[in-house]
Coordinates of C-alpha atoms in Angstrom, one line a residue:
Chain A
M275 CA 0.0 0.0 0.0
A276 CA 1.8 3.2 -1.2
A277 CA 1.2 6.5 0.4
K278 CA 1.9 9.8 -1.4
S279 CA 3.5 12.7 0.5
L280 CA 2.1 16.0 -0.9
A281 CA 3.4 19.5 -0.7
P282 CA 1.5 21.3 2.1
A283 CA 2.0 24.7 0.3
D284 CA 3.5 26.3 -2.8
G285 CA 7.2 26.7 -2.5
L286 CA 10.7 25.7 -3.6
V287 CA 12.4 22.5 -2.7
W288 CA 15.1 23.6 -0.2
K289 CA 16.5 20.3 0.9
I290 CA 16.2 16.7 0.1
V291 CA 16.5 14.9 3.4
K292 CA 15.9 11.3 2.2
K293 CA 16.5 9.5 -1.1
A294 CA 14.7 6.8 -3.0
G295 CA 15.3 3.5 -1.3
D296 CA 15.6 4.9 2.2
T297 CA 13.4 3.6 4.9
V298 CA 11.3 6.1 6.8
K299 CA 8.9 6.2 9.7
Q300 CA 5.5 7.9 9.6
G301 CA 6.0 11.6 10.2
E302 CA 9.7 11.6 9.3
E303 CA 10.9 14.4 7.0
I304 CA 11.6 13.4 3.4
V305 CA 12.0 16.9 1.8
I306 CA 12.0 20.4 3.2
L307 CA 10.3 23.1 1.2
E308 CA 11.0 26.8 1.5
S309 CA 8.4 29.4 1.0
M310 CA 8.2 33.0 2.0
K311 CA 11.1 32.6 4.5
M312 CA 9.4 29.5 6.1
E313 CA 10.6 26.0 6.1
I314 CA 7.9 23.5 5.4
P315 CA 8.6 19.8 6.0
V316 CA 7.1 17.2 3.7
T317 CA 6.8 14.0 5.8
A318 CA 6.1 10.3 5.3
E319 CA 2.4 9.3 5.8
I320 CA 3.3 5.7 6.7
D321 CA 6.3 3.6 7.8
G322 CA 8.0 2.1 4.7
T323 CA 10.5 2.6 2.0
I324 CA 10.6 5.6 -0.4
T325 CA 9.7 4.1 -3.8
K326 CA 9.7 7.4 -5.7
L327 CA 11.2 10.8 -5.0
L328 CA 9.8 13.2 -7.6
V329 CA 11.6 16.5 -7.0
E330 CA 15.1 18.0 -7.1
E331 CA 16.6 20.8 -4.9
G332 CA 15.7 24.2 -6.2
Q333 CA 12.5 23.0 -8.0
A334 CA 9.3 25.0 -7.6
V335 CA 6.3 23.0 -6.4
E336 CA 2.6 23.8 -5.9
E337 CA 0.4 22.9 -3.0
D338 CA -0.8 19.3 -3.2
D339 CA 1.9 18.3 -5.8
T340 CA 3.2 14.8 -5.1
I341 CA 6.7 15.0 -3.6
A342 CA 7.4 11.4 -2.8
E343 CA 5.8 8.0 -2.5
V344 CA 6.3 5.6 0.3
G345 CA 5.5 1.9 0.0
Chain B
M63 CA 19.0 66.7 1.8
F64 CA 20.1 64.1 -0.8
N65 CA 20.4 64.2 -4.5
A66 CA 18.8 60.8 -4.9
V67 CA 18.0 57.8 -2.6
L68 CA 18.2 54.2 -3.6
V69 CA 15.6 52.1 -1.9
A70 CA 17.2 48.7 -1.3
N71 CA 14.0 46.8 -0.6
R72 CA 10.7 45.6 -2.2
G73 CA 7.0 45.3 -1.4
E74 CA 5.1 47.7 0.9
I75 CA 8.1 49.2 2.7
A76 CA 9.8 50.2 -0.6
V77 CA 6.5 51.9 -1.6
R78 CA 6.3 53.5 1.8
V79 CA 9.8 55.0 1.6
I80 CA 9.3 56.2 -2.0
T81 CA 6.1 58.0 -0.9
T82 CA 8.0 60.1 1.6
L83 CA 10.9 60.7 -0.9
K84 CA 8.3 62.0 -3.4
R85 CA 6.7 64.3 -0.8
L86 CA 10.1 65.7 0.0
G87 CA 11.0 66.2 -3.7
I88 CA 14.0 63.8 -3.5
P89 CA 14.4 61.6 -6.5
S90 CA 13.8 57.9 -5.7
I91 CA 15.5 54.9 -7.3
A92 CA 14.0 51.4 -6.9
A93 CA 16.2 48.4 -6.7
Y94 CA 14.5 45.3 -8.0
S95 CA 15.1 41.6 -8.8
E96 CA 14.2 40.0 -12.1
A97 CA 11.0 38.7 -10.6
D98 CA 9.9 42.2 -9.5
R99 CA 10.2 44.0 -12.9
D100 CA 6.5 44.9 -12.8
A101 CA 6.3 45.5 -9.0
K102 CA 4.5 48.5 -7.6
H103 CA 7.7 50.0 -6.1
V104 CA 9.4 49.9 -9.5
E105 CA 6.5 51.6 -11.1
L106 CA 6.3 54.4 -8.5
A107 CA 10.0 55.3 -8.3
D108 CA 11.6 57.9 -10.5
D109 CA 14.2 55.4 -11.7
A110 CA 14.8 51.7 -11.2
V111 CA 17.8 49.4 -11.4
C112 CA 17.7 45.6 -11.7
I113 CA 20.0 44.0 -9.0
G114 CA 19.9 40.4 -10.0
P115 CA 17.8 37.1 -10.1
A116 CA 14.7 36.4 -8.1
A117 CA 16.4 34.6 -5.2
A118 CA 16.9 37.2 -2.4
A119 CA 20.5 36.0 -1.9
E120 CA 21.4 37.0 -5.4
S121 CA 19.5 40.3 -5.4
Y122 CA 18.1 42.1 -2.3
L123 CA 20.8 40.5 -0.1
N124 CA 23.6 41.0 -2.6
V125 CA 25.7 43.7 -1.1
A126 CA 27.9 44.2 -4.2
A127 CA 24.9 44.4 -6.5
V128 CA 23.1 47.0 -4.3
L129 CA 26.2 49.1 -4.0
E130 CA 26.8 49.0 -7.8
A131 CA 23.1 50.0 -8.4
A132 CA 23.6 53.0 -6.1
K133 CA 26.7 54.1 -7.9
R134 CA 25.3 53.5 -11.3
S135 CA 22.2 55.5 -10.6
G136 CA 23.9 58.4 -8.9
A137 CA 22.3 57.8 -5.5
D138 CA 24.1 59.5 -2.6
A139 CA 22.0 57.6 0.1
I140 CA 20.6 54.1 0.5
H141 CA 17.4 53.4 2.5
P142 CA 17.4 49.7 3.4
G143 CA 13.8 49.4 4.7
Y144 CA 13.5 46.4 7.1
G145 CA 14.7 42.9 6.7
F146 CA 17.2 42.1 3.9
L147 CA 20.3 44.3 4.5
A148 CA 18.7 46.7 7.0
E149 CA 20.5 45.2 10.1
N150 CA 23.7 44.1 8.3
A151 CA 26.6 46.0 9.8
E152 CA 29.0 44.9 7.1
F153 CA 26.6 46.4 4.5
A154 CA 26.3 49.7 6.4
R155 CA 30.1 49.9 6.5
S156 CA 30.5 49.1 2.8
V157 CA 28.0 51.8 2.0
A158 CA 29.8 54.4 4.0
E159 CA 33.2 53.3 2.5
A160 CA 31.7 53.9 -1.0
G161 CA 31.0 57.5 0.1
I162 CA 27.2 56.9 0.2
T163 CA 25.0 57.6 3.2
F164 CA 23.4 54.6 4.9
V165 CA 19.9 55.6 6.2
G166 CA 20.2 53.9 9.6
P167 CA 22.3 53.9 12.7
Q168 CA 26.1 53.6 12.9
P169 CA 27.5 50.1 12.0
E170 CA 28.9 49.7 15.5
I171 CA 25.4 50.1 16.9
I172 CA 23.9 47.6 14.5
T173 CA 26.6 45.1 15.6
A174 CA 26.2 45.8 19.3
M175 CA 22.4 45.5 19.2
G176 CA 22.4 42.6 16.7
S177 CA 23.9 40.4 19.4
K178 CA 21.0 40.0 21.8
I179 CA 23.1 38.9 24.7
N180 CA 25.5 41.8 24.1
S181 CA 22.6 44.3 24.0
R182 CA 21.2 42.8 27.2
R183 CA 24.6 43.5 28.9
I184 CA 24.8 47.0 27.5
M185 CA 21.3 47.8 28.8
A186 CA 21.8 46.2 32.2
E187 CA 25.0 48.3 32.6
A188 CA 22.9 51.4 31.7
G189 CA 20.5 50.6 34.5
I190 CA 17.7 49.3 32.3
A191 CA 15.7 46.3 33.5
T192 CA 16.2 43.3 31.3
V193 CA 14.2 40.1 31.2
P194 CA 15.5 38.0 34.2
G195 CA 18.1 35.6 32.9
L196 CA 21.8 35.3 31.9
L197 CA 24.1 38.0 30.8
E198 CA 26.6 35.3 29.7
P199 CA 26.1 32.6 27.1
V200 CA 25.8 28.8 27.9
D201 CA 28.1 26.6 25.8
S202 CA 26.5 23.2 26.2
A203 CA 23.2 21.6 27.1
D204 CA 24.7 20.5 30.5
A205 CA 25.7 24.1 31.2
A206 CA 22.2 25.2 30.2
L207 CA 20.7 22.7 32.7
I208 CA 22.8 24.1 35.6
A209 CA 22.0 27.7 34.7
A210 CA 18.3 27.0 34.2
T211 CA 17.8 26.0 37.8
E212 CA 18.9 29.6 38.7
V213 CA 16.9 31.3 35.9
G214 CA 13.7 29.2 36.7
Y215 CA 11.4 27.3 34.4
P216 CA 9.9 27.9 32.0
V217 CA 13.1 29.2 30.3
A218 CA 13.4 30.9 26.9
V219 CA 16.4 29.4 25.1
K220 CA 17.7 32.0 22.6
A221 CA 20.4 32.2 20.0
S222 CA 22.2 35.5 20.3
G223 CA 21.2 36.5 16.8
A224 CA 17.6 35.4 17.2
G225 CA 14.9 37.2 15.2
G226 CA 11.9 36.7 13.0
G227 CA 10.9 33.7 15.0
K228 CA 14.2 31.8 14.3
G229 CA 16.6 30.7 17.0
F230 CA 14.1 30.7 19.8
R231 CA 12.8 27.8 21.9
V232 CA 10.9 27.4 25.1
A233 CA 11.7 24.7 27.7
H234 CA 9.0 24.2 30.3
T235 CA 11.0 21.5 32.2
S236 CA 14.6 20.3 32.4
A237 CA 13.6 17.3 30.2
E238 CA 12.8 19.7 27.3
L239 CA 16.0 21.8 27.8
P240 CA 18.7 19.8 25.9
A241 CA 16.6 19.6 22.7
A242 CA 15.6 23.3 23.0
F243 CA 19.3 24.2 23.4
E244 CA 20.4 22.2 20.4
A245 CA 17.5 23.6 18.2
A246 CA 18.3 27.2 19.2
R247 CA 22.0 26.7 18.6
G248 CA 21.4 25.0 15.2
E249 CA 19.1 27.8 14.0
G250 CA 21.4 30.4 15.3
E251 CA 24.3 29.0 13.3
R252 CA 22.2 28.5 10.2
F253 CA 20.3 31.7 10.0
F254 CA 22.6 34.2 11.8
G255 CA 26.0 32.6 11.6
D256 CA 26.2 32.6 15.4
G257 CA 25.7 29.6 17.6
T258 CA 25.9 31.6 20.9
V259 CA 23.0 30.7 23.1
Y260 CA 21.7 32.2 26.4
L261 CA 18.7 31.7 28.7
E262 CA 16.0 34.0 29.9
R263 CA 13.0 33.5 32.1
Y264 CA 10.1 32.8 29.8
L265 CA 7.4 35.1 31.1
T266 CA 3.9 33.6 30.8
D267 CA 1.3 35.8 29.1
P268 CA 3.3 39.1 29.0
R269 CA 2.3 41.9 26.7
H270 CA 4.8 42.7 24.0
V271 CA 5.3 46.4 24.2
E272 CA 7.8 48.5 22.3
V273 CA 8.8 52.2 22.2
Q274 CA 9.6 54.1 19.0
I275 CA 12.7 56.3 19.4
L276 CA 14.5 58.8 17.1
G277 CA 18.0 60.1 17.5
D278 CA 20.1 62.6 15.6
T279 CA 23.8 63.5 15.3
H280 CA 23.2 66.6 17.5
G281 CA 22.5 64.6 20.6
N282 CA 18.7 64.8 20.4
V283 CA 16.7 61.7 21.4
V284 CA 13.0 61.7 21.2
H285 CA 10.4 59.0 21.8
L286 CA 7.2 58.6 19.9
Y287 CA 5.4 56.6 22.6
D288 CA 4.6 52.9 22.6
R289 CA 3.0 50.1 20.6
D290 CA 1.6 46.8 21.7
C291 CA 2.4 43.9 19.4
T292 CA 1.3 41.0 21.5
I293 CA -0.7 39.1 18.9
Q294 CA 1.8 37.0 17.0
R295 CA 2.2 33.7 15.3
R296 CA 5.5 31.8 15.4
H297 CA 6.9 34.8 17.3
Q298 CA 6.1 37.1 14.4
K299 CA 3.7 40.0 14.8
L300 CA 0.2 39.9 13.2
V301 CA -1.6 42.8 14.8
E302 CA -0.2 46.0 16.4
E303 CA -1.8 48.9 18.1
A304 CA -0.7 52.3 19.5
P305 CA -0.8 53.3 22.3
A306 CA -0.6 50.0 24.2
P307 CA -3.9 49.4 25.9
G308 CA -4.0 49.0 29.7
L309 CA -0.9 51.1 30.6
G310 CA -1.3 53.9 33.2
D311 CA 0.2 57.3 32.4
D312 CA 3.0 57.0 35.0
F313 CA 4.0 53.5 33.7
R314 CA 3.9 54.8 30.1
Q315 CA 6.2 57.7 31.0
H316 CA 8.4 55.2 32.8
I317 CA 8.9 52.8 29.8
C318 CA 9.3 55.7 27.4
A319 CA 12.0 57.2 29.6
Q320 CA 13.7 53.8 29.8
A321 CA 13.7 53.6 26.0
V322 CA 15.2 57.1 25.7
E323 CA 17.9 56.0 28.2
A324 CA 18.6 52.9 26.1
A325 CA 19.0 55.0 23.0
R326 CA 21.2 57.5 24.8
A327 CA 23.3 54.6 26.2
V328 CA 24.4 53.7 22.7
G329 CA 24.4 57.2 21.1
Y330 CA 21.6 56.1 18.7
V331 CA 21.2 58.0 15.4
G332 CA 18.1 57.4 13.3
A333 CA 14.8 55.5 14.0
G334 CA 14.9 52.6 16.3
T335 CA 12.6 50.5 18.5
V336 CA 13.2 49.4 22.0
E337 CA 11.3 46.2 22.5
G338 CA 10.2 44.9 25.9
L339 CA 7.9 42.7 27.8
V340 CA 5.3 44.0 30.2
A341 CA 4.4 41.6 33.0
G342 CA 1.3 42.3 35.1
S343 CA -0.2 44.6 32.6
G344 CA -3.5 46.0 33.9
S345 CA -2.4 45.2 37.5
A346 CA -1.4 47.8 40.1
G347 CA 2.3 46.9 39.6
P348 CA 3.2 46.2 36.0
E349 CA 6.9 45.7 35.2
F350 CA 8.8 46.5 32.0
F351 CA 11.8 44.4 30.9
F352 CA 14.1 45.2 28.0
L353 CA 14.1 42.5 25.3
E354 CA 16.0 43.9 22.4
M355 CA 16.6 47.0 20.3
N356 CA 15.8 47.0 16.6
T357 CA 18.0 49.3 14.5
R358 CA 15.7 49.9 11.6
I359 CA 12.2 51.1 10.7
Q360 CA 9.6 48.6 11.9
V361 CA 6.8 47.1 9.9
E362 CA 4.4 48.6 12.4
H363 CA 5.8 52.2 12.3
G364 CA 2.6 53.5 10.6
I365 CA 0.4 53.3 13.7
T366 CA 2.9 55.5 15.5
E367 CA 2.7 58.0 12.6
L368 CA -1.1 58.0 12.8
I369 CA -1.2 58.8 16.6
T370 CA 1.7 61.3 16.6
G371 CA 1.5 62.9 13.1
V372 CA 5.3 62.3 12.7
D373 CA 6.6 60.9 9.4
I374 CA 9.2 58.5 10.7
V375 CA 10.8 58.0 7.2
E376 CA 11.4 61.7 6.9
Q377 CA 13.0 61.8 10.4
Q378 CA 15.3 58.9 9.4
L379 CA 16.4 60.8 6.3
R380 CA 17.0 64.0 8.3
A381 CA 19.1 62.1 10.9
A382 CA 21.1 60.3 8.2
A383 CA 21.8 63.6 6.4
G384 CA 23.2 65.0 9.7
E385 CA 20.3 67.4 10.2
P386 CA 18.5 67.8 13.5
L387 CA 15.2 66.0 14.0
S388 CA 12.3 68.3 13.2
V389 CA 10.3 67.0 16.2
R390 CA 10.7 68.1 19.8
Q391 CA 9.7 65.9 22.7
R392 CA 7.3 68.5 24.2
D393 CA 5.4 68.6 20.9
V394 CA 4.8 64.9 20.7
R395 CA 1.3 63.9 21.8
I396 CA -0.8 60.8 21.5
E397 CA -3.9 61.7 19.4
G398 CA -6.4 58.8 19.6
H399 CA -5.7 55.2 18.9
A400 CA -4.4 53.3 15.8
I401 CA -4.4 49.6 14.9
E402 CA -2.7 47.7 12.1
V403 CA -3.2 44.3 10.8
R404 CA -0.9 42.5 8.4
I405 CA -2.5 41.0 5.4
N406 CA -0.2 38.1 4.7
A407 CA -0.5 35.5 1.9
E408 CA -1.1 32.8 4.5
N409 CA -3.9 30.4 5.4
A410 CA -4.8 30.8 9.1
A411 CA -6.8 27.6 9.0
K412 CA -3.8 25.6 7.8
G413 CA -1.6 26.8 10.6
F414 CA -0.6 30.0 8.8
L415 CA 1.1 28.2 5.9
P416 CA 2.1 30.5 3.0
T417 CA -0.1 30.5 -0.1
G418 CA 0.7 31.4 -3.6
G419 CA -1.2 32.6 -6.6
A420 CA -1.7 35.8 -8.6
I421 CA -3.9 38.7 -7.5
T422 CA -6.9 38.9 -10.0
R423 CA -9.0 41.6 -8.3
Y424 CA -7.7 44.3 -6.0
E425 CA -9.5 47.3 -4.5
E426 CA -8.1 49.0 -1.4
P427 CA -10.5 50.4 1.2
A428 CA -10.7 54.1 1.9
G429 CA -12.4 56.2 4.5
P430 CA -11.8 58.4 7.5
G431 CA -8.8 57.3 9.5
V432 CA -8.0 54.4 7.1
R433 CA -4.5 53.9 5.6
V434 CA -3.3 51.1 3.5
D435 CA 0.4 50.4 3.0
S436 CA 0.6 48.0 0.1
G437 CA 3.2 46.5 -2.2
V438 CA 0.8 44.7 -4.5
G439 CA -2.0 45.3 -7.0
E440 CA -4.0 43.6 -9.7
G441 CA -1.8 41.2 -11.5
T442 CA 0.8 40.8 -8.8
R443 CA 2.1 37.3 -8.6
I444 CA 2.9 36.1 -5.0
L445 CA 6.4 34.6 -5.0
P446 CA 8.0 32.0 -2.8
Y447 CA 11.3 33.9 -2.7
Y448 CA 10.1 36.7 -0.3
D449 CA 8.1 37.1 2.8
S450 CA 4.3 36.8 2.9
L451 CA 3.4 40.3 3.7
L452 CA 1.2 41.8 0.9
A453 CA -0.3 44.9 2.6
K454 CA -1.0 46.5 5.9
V455 CA -4.4 48.0 6.8
L456 CA -4.2 50.7 9.4
A457 CA -7.1 52.5 11.1
H458 CA -7.0 55.6 13.3
G459 CA -9.9 56.7 15.6
A460 CA -10.5 58.8 18.7
T461 CA -10.7 55.7 20.8
R462 CA -9.7 52.0 20.6
E463 CA -13.3 51.1 19.9
E464 CA -13.6 53.6 17.1
A465 CA -10.3 52.5 15.5
T466 CA -11.5 48.9 15.8
A467 CA -14.8 49.7 14.1
R468 CA -13.1 51.6 11.3
L469 CA -10.6 48.7 10.8
I470 CA -13.4 46.1 10.6
E471 CA -15.2 48.3 8.0
A472 CA -12.0 48.7 6.0
L473 CA -11.3 44.9 6.0
D474 CA -14.9 44.2 4.9
A475 CA -14.4 46.6 2.0
F476 CA -11.0 45.3 1.0
V477 CA -11.2 43.3 -2.3
L478 CA -8.2 41.0 -2.7
E479 CA -8.9 37.9 -4.9
G480 CA -6.7 35.4 -6.5
P481 CA -4.5 33.9 -3.7
K482 CA -5.8 30.7 -2.3
A483 CA -6.0 32.4 1.1
T484 CA -4.9 35.6 2.9
L485 CA -5.2 36.7 6.5
L486 CA -8.1 39.1 5.7
P487 CA -10.8 36.7 7.1
F488 CA -8.7 35.9 10.2
H489 CA -8.3 39.6 11.1
R490 CA -12.0 40.3 10.5
A491 CA -13.0 37.5 12.9
L492 CA -10.3 38.4 15.5
L493 CA -11.3 42.0 15.8
T494 CA -14.9 41.1 16.6
T495 CA -14.0 38.8 19.6
D496 CA -14.4 39.7 23.2
A497 CA -10.7 38.9 23.8
W498 CA -9.8 41.7 21.5
A499 CA -12.3 44.1 22.9
S500 CA -11.1 43.6 26.5
A501 CA -7.3 43.3 25.6
S502 CA -7.1 41.5 28.9
S503 CA -5.1 38.4 28.1
A504 CA -3.4 37.5 24.9
R505 CA -2.4 34.0 25.9
D506 CA -5.0 32.1 23.9
I507 CA -4.6 34.2 20.8
T508 CA -0.9 34.0 20.7
S509 CA -0.4 30.4 21.7
D510 CA -2.6 29.1 18.9
P511 CA -4.3 31.7 16.8
A512 CA -6.1 29.2 14.6
A513 CA -7.6 27.3 17.6
F514 CA -8.5 30.7 19.2
M515 CA -10.4 31.5 16.0
K516 CA -12.5 28.4 16.2
A517 CA -13.2 28.7 20.0
S518 CA -14.2 32.3 19.6
G519 CA -16.8 31.4 17.0
G520 CA -15.3 33.8 14.5
T521 CA -16.3 33.2 10.9
V522 CA -13.5 32.3 8.7
R523 CA -15.0 33.5 5.5
G524 CA -13.2 32.7 2.4
T525 CA -10.6 30.5 4.0
P526 CA -10.7 27.0 2.9
A527 CA -10.6 24.5 5.7

């Protein structure tokens, strides 16, 4: 059962914390977005392994864009 | 005064500074990033110079590019606004070395006040009450644990460069302290290049009160009374009012005198703000504690302008040009009450997360006592590179009640469509609550503004859940 991690807000990808293949726990940061001088974490929805990481550092994303998938 | 002034900023504060320059007949030059080509401040200024790409680090924070723009455009002064390079002592020094006037205090004062622990020491030595706590840094979590028993819980763990909500943690118990120490130190290093950490007593439910001061090179220091900025989110202000409610006349005179003392202690030139906390506001024995001194114009300066009639930007320019202030203390009087709300591109219902989008419809309110300071208009795209402040709505009235009523009316009339959310509905609801009307305790509002909104039954019109 895969779970998508969505961007909570429009912003830029500031930091990739985890890479595809890494194991994560629910609530753990995968990517940190930066928007309007705020850091916004994108976290894992479930425990599992990151199957897809869809963004690169510096990339612009919109609210609700899929950032990663955890399966 | 000056041949031309480069405004090294964007948004509403750049527009605000240009407005005074125009009134004084001084040519204004806007600095702008590639993303801000069509911005309001660029359109308003007499001339404009591109200073680099959208990212702030490559444009508005780029010292070399800003200096080059000033030289190229023939500006003999630079107004930094707030944020960006406004409190960067290195920048102020480079500007002076280039033979250009920096509209702000001396670089040594920026350095001295920029270190919060240093400013605490200077003020304590000058006889000004500071928030109870350490005057020396703690260099490890273990040292913090020992010191905290003396300071008393809850403790505020602060990076010496803390500001804008960064580098600040609260530890309610010793168990929370090591993590708070590491977080404050990490943010201090990352955002301010300074991992120095100190501890203060964390006052529960204080009011955040600040005093506007002005100084010139002739030794004059004047205060323009106080502002209350208690309503904040993530330690950043959302609503401000002047004068602060619930202060008696004697206490008001006391804190203003302390602020003047603080400014004199460092030989302050220009506009500055002495920030403090008031404990026991509304009680028979309130206490004021110095928190920090901000060496720039504040976002909320406009409410002070409304109650005193003094144009603070004009006084900044006079002081920077070496002229005496044109305002004398005995002429400064509080006329009525003024309130400001910050219209940020944020969603209050989603924990004040920033929102994007482009503004499709925009109509500012007008009316007696209403002032709007805005950096946006129809067609403005809200960009992730800069902060979320779009506009400020200010209202002035004979009393706090009248100012509140005028502000609510202004917010109702404000048309701002396009962004997924703004703080307009949050402010409309907030201003109609009993907690606002009584200004008695700000604890519930400041600890969790979104929860406060729900509990108060305020309508969150237009804000998606």
